[in-house]
Short mmCIF file of C-alpha atoms in Angstrom, two decimals:
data_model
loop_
_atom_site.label_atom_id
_atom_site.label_comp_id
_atom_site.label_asym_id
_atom_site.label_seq_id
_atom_site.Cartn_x
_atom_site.Cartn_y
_atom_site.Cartn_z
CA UNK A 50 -47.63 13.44 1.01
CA UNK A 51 -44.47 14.08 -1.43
CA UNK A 52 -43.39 17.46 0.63
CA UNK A 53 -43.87 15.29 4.07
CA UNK A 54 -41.72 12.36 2.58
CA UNK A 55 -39.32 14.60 1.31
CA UNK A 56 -39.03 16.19 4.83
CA UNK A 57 -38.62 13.26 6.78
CA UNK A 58 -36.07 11.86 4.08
CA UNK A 59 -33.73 15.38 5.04
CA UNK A 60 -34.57 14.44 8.56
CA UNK A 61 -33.37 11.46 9.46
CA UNK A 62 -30.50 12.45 6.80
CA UNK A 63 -29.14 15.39 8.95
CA UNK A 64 -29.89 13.66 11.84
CA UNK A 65 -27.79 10.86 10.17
CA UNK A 66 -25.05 13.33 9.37
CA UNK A 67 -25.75 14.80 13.15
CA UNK A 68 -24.98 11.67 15.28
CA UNK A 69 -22.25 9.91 12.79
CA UNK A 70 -20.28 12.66 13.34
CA UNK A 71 -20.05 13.79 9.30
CA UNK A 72 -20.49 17.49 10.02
CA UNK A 73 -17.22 16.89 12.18
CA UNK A 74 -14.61 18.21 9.83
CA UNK A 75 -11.67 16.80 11.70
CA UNK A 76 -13.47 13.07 11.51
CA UNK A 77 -14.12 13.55 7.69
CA UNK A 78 -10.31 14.66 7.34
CA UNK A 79 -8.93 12.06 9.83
CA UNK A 80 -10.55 9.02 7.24
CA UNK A 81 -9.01 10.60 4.19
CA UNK A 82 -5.48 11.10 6.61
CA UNK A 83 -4.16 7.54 5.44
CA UNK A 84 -0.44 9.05 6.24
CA UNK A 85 -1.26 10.57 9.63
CA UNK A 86 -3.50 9.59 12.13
CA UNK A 87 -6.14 7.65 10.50
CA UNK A 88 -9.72 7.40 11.81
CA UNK A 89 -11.86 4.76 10.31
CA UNK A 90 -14.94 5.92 11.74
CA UNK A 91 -16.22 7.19 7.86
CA UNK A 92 -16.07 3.33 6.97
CA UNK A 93 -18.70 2.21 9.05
CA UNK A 94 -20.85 5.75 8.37
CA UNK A 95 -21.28 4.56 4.40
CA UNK A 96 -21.78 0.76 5.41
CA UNK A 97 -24.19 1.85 7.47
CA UNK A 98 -25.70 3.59 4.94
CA UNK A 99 -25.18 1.42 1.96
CA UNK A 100 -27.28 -1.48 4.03
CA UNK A 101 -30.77 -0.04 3.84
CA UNK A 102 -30.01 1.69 0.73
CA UNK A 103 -29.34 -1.31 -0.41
CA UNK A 104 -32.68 -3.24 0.59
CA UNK A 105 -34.25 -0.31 -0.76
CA UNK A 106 -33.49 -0.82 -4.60
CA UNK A 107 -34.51 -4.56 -3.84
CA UNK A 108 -38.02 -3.38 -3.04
CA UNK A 109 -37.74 -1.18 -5.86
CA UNK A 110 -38.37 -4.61 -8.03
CA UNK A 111 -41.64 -4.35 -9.76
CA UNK A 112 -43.28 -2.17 -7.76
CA UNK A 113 -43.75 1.91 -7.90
CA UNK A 114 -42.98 4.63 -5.42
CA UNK A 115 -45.26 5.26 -2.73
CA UNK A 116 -46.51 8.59 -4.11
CA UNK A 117 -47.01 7.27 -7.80
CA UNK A 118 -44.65 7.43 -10.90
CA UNK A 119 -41.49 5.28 -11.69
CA UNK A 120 -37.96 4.67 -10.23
CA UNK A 121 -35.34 5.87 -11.83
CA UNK A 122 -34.23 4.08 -14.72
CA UNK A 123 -31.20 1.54 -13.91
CA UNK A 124 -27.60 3.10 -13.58
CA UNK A 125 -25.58 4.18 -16.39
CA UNK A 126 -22.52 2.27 -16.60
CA UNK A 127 -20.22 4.50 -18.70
CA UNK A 128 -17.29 6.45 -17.39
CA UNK A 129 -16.95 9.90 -19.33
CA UNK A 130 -14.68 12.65 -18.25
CA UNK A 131 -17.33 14.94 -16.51
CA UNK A 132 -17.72 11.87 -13.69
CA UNK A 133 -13.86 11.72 -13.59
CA UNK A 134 -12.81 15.45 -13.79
CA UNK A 135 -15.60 16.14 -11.20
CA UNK A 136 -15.02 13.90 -8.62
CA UNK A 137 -11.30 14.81 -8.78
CA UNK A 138 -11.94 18.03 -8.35
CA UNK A 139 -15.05 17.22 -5.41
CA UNK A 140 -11.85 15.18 -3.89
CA UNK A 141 -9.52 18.08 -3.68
CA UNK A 142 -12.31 20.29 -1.88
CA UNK A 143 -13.45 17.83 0.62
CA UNK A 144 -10.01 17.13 1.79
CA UNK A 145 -9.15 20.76 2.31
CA UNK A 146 -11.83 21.29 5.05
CA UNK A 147 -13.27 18.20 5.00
CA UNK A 148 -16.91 19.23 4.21
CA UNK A 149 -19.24 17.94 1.55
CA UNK A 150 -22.49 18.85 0.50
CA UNK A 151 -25.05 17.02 2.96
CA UNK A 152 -23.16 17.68 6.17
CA UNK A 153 -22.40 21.53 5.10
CA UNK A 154 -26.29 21.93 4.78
CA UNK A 155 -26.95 19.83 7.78
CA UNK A 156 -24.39 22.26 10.27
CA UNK A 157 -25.87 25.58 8.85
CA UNK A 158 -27.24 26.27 11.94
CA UNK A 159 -24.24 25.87 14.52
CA UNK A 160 -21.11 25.81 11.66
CA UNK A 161 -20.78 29.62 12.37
CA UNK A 162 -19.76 32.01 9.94
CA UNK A 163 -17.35 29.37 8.40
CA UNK A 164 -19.95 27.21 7.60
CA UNK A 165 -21.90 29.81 5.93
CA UNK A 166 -18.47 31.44 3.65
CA UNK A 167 -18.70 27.31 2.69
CA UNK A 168 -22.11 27.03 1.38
CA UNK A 169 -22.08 30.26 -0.54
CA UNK A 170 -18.78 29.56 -2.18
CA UNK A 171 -20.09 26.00 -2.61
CA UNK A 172 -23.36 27.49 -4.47
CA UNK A 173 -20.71 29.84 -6.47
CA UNK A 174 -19.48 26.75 -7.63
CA UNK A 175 -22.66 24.84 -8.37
CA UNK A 176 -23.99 28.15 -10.56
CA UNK A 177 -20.76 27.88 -12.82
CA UNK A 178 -20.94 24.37 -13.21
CA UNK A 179 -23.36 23.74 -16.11
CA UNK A 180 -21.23 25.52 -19.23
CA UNK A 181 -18.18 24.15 -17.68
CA UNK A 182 -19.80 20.09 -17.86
CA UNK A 183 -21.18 21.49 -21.28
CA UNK A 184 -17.62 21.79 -22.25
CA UNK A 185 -16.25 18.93 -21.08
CA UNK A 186 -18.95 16.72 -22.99
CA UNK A 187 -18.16 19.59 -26.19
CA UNK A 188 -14.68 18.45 -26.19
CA UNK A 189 -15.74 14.75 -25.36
CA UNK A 190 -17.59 14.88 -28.49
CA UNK A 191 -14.97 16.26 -30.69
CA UNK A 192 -11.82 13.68 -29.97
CA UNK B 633 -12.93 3.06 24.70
CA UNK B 634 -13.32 4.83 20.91
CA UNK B 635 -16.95 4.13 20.05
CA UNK B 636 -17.25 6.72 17.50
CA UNK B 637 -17.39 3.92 15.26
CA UNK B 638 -20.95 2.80 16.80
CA UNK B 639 -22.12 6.30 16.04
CA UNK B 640 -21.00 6.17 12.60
CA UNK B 641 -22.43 2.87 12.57
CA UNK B 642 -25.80 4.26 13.92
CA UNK B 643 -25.55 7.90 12.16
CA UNK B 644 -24.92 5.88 8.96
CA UNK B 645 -28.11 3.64 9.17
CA UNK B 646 -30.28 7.00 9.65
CA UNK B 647 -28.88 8.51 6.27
CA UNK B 648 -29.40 5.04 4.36
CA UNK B 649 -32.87 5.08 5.90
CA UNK B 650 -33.62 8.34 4.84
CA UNK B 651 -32.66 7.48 1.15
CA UNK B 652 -35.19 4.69 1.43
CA UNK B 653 -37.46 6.59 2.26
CA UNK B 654 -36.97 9.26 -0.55
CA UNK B 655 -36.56 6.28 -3.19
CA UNK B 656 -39.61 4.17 -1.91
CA UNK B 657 -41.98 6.97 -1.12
CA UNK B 658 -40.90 9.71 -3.96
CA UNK B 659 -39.09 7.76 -6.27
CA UNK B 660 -36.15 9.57 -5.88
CA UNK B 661 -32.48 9.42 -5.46
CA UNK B 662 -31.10 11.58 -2.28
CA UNK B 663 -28.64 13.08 -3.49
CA UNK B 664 -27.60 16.45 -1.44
CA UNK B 665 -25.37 17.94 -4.57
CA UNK B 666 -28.34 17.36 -7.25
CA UNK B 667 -31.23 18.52 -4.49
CA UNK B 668 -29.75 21.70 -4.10
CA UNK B 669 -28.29 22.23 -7.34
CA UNK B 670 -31.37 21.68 -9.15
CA UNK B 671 -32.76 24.10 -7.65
CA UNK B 672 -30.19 27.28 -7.75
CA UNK B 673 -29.36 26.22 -11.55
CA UNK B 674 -33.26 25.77 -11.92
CA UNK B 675 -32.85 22.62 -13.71
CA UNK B 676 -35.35 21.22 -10.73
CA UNK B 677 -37.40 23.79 -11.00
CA UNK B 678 -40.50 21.51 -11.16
CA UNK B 679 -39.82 19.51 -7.99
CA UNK B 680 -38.82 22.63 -6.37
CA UNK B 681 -41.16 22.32 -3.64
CA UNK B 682 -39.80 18.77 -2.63
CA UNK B 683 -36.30 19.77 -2.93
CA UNK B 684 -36.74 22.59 -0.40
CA UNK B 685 -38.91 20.39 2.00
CA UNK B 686 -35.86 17.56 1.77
CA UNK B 687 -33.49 20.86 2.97
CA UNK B 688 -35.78 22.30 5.23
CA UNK B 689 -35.20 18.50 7.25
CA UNK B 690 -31.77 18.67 6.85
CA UNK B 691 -31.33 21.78 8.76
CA UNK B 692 -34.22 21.32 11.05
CA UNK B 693 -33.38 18.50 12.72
CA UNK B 694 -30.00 18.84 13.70
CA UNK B 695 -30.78 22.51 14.71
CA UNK B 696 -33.66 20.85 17.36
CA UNK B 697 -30.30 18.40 18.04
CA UNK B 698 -28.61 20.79 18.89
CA UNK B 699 -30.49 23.05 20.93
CA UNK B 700 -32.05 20.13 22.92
CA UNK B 701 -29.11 17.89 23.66
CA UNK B 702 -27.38 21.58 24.49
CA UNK B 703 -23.82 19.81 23.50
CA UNK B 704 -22.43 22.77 20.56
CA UNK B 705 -20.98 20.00 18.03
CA UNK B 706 -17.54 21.42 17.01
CA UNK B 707 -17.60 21.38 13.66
CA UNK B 708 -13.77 22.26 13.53
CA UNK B 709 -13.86 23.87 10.35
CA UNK B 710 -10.85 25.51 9.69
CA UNK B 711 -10.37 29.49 10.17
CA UNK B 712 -8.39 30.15 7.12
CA UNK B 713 -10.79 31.62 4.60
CA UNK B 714 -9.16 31.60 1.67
CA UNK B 715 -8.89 27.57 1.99
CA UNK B 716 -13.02 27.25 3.22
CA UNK B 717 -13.53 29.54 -0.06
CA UNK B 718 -11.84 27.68 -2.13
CA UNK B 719 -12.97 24.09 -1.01
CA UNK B 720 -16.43 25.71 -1.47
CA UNK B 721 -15.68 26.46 -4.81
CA UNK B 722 -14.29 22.73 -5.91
CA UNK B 723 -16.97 20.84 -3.86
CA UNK B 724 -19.99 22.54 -5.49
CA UNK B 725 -18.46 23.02 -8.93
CA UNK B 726 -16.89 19.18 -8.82
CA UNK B 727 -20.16 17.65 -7.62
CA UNK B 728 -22.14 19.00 -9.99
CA UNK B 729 -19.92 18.06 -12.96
CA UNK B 730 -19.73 14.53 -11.67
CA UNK B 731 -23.58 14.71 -11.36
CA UNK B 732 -23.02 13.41 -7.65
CA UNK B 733 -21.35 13.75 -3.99
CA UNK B 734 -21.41 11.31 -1.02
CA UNK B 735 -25.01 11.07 -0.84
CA UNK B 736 -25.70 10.46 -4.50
CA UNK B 737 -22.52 8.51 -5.92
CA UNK B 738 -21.41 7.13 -2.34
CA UNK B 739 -24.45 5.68 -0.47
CA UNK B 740 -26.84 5.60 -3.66
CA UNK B 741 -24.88 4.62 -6.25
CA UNK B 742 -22.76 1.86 -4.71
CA UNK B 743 -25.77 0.77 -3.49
CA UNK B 744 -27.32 -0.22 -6.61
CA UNK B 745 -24.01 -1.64 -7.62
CA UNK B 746 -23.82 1.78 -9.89
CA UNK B 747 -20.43 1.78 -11.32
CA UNK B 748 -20.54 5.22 -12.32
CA UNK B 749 -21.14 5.56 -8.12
CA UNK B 750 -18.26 3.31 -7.41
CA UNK B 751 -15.97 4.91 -9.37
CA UNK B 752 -16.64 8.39 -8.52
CA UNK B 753 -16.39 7.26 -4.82
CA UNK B 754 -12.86 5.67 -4.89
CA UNK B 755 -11.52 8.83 -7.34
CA UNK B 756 -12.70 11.19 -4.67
CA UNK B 757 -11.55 9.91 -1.36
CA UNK B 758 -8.11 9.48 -3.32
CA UNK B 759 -7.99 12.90 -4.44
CA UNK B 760 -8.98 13.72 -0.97
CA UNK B 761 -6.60 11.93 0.63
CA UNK B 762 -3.84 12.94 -1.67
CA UNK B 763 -4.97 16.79 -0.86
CA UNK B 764 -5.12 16.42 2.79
CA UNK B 765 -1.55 13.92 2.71
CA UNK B 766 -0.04 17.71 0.37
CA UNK B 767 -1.38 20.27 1.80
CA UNK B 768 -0.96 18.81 5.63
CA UNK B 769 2.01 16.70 5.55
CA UNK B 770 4.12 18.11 2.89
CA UNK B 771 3.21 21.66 2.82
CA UNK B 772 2.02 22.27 6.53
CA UNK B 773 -0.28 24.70 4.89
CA UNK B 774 -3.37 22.96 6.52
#
């Protein structure tokens, strides 16, 4: 039941990522474009997202997933320097090519070789993460 | 007419509706940085099983897309190497340091009025943009 969730959860993401046009690199790079030709198609792709996401948490209220156990425990609300330094340095990548994670899993199949140099540099990058956050939250800790 | 924006409209529903599903059913948040990078760092090494089956979809389906509809979706990634390397690099060493991407920060956290998720989500479309507005407009090296 978990495994069978879990697959049609992926599906109807990458099909999702499939018809909004996401795995489209030159639609991903024409919303962040704001000095060139900008495409606000990326707008509507997260609102239409964010809706049943949205209604989602709201059943979420005292109840318990499907398959047993808890939700997650509400959001943390601090901003630390791993969240920042991250996402600045997520930013930089994503506007280069204009691939993130989802869509760059969900075009493995017809993103030809490009597609697959991105994913393995991508998993480079996700091995060397953890003692680079551990120092970040190391030097956190010591100012 | 442009009516990419009714795809994007439509395409966006489908992910939302596929992070309801993984929240309500598995009690999970779908987040495609954390899937896969809990399970090459092993820190998901116990929910290893769902993590791959959440994958296996996300290939799957748009593969049967694709060879069904029999339209090849350009993916227009660009043929310079040393840039898809290097965005590689940043995207899966910045997503898992901000403990999010898109998926996670973008369409979950925001969602749940995270602020953590909305901040993350504003920081990197303006780094994006900022990259693409350098390296495109000023540079002409993209």
């Amino acid at each position: 039941m978990r495994l069978l969730l879990s697959f049609s959860a992926g599906g109807l993401f990458g099909l999702g990522l499939f018809l909004s046009g996401m795995t489209d690199t030159q639609k991903v790079q024409g919303w962040l474009d704001i000095f060139g030709a900008w495409d606000p198609t990326l707008a509507f792709v997260m609102g239409g997202a964010i809706l049943p996401m949205a209604l989602a948490w709201q059943l979420t209220r005292g109840r318990a997933p499907l398959v047993g156990g808890h939700f997650p425990t509400p959001p943390r609300q601090e901003l630390d320097r791993r969240l920042i330094i991250g996402s600045v340095l997520f930013g930089i990548g994503w506007g280069l090519v204009g691939l993130c994670p989802g869509p760059a899993i969900a075009s493995l199949s017809y993103g030809g070789t490009g597609g697959i140099i991105f994913i393995a540099a991508m998993l480079v990058g996700m091995i060397a993460a953890p003692p680079v956050a551990l120092r970040l939250d190391r030097a956190a800790a010591s100012t | 007419m442009n009516i990419d924006w009714i795809w994007g409209l439509i395409g966006g529903a489908l992910i939302g509706t596929g992070g309801a599903v993984y929240l309500l059913g598995n009690g999970r948040i779908m987040g495609a940085s954390g899937i896969l990078g809990g399970l090459i760092d092993g820190s998901g090494r116990n929910s290893a099983a769902e993590r791959l089956a959440f994958i296996a979809g996300v290939v799957l389906i748009p593969l049967v897309m694709w060879l069904t509809i029999a339209e090849v979706p350009d993916t227009h990634l660009t043929s310079n190497t040393a840039v898809i390397v290097a965005a590689g690099l940043l995207v899966g060493l910045g997503t898992r340091i901000a403990n999010g991407c898109t998926s996670g920060h973008g369409v979950c956290g925001i969602s749940r009025l995270s602020l953590r998720g909305l901040i993350a989500t504003v920081i990197y479309i303006l780094a994006g943009a900022l990259t693409l507005a350098l390296f495109r407009h000023v540079w002409s090296l993209i």
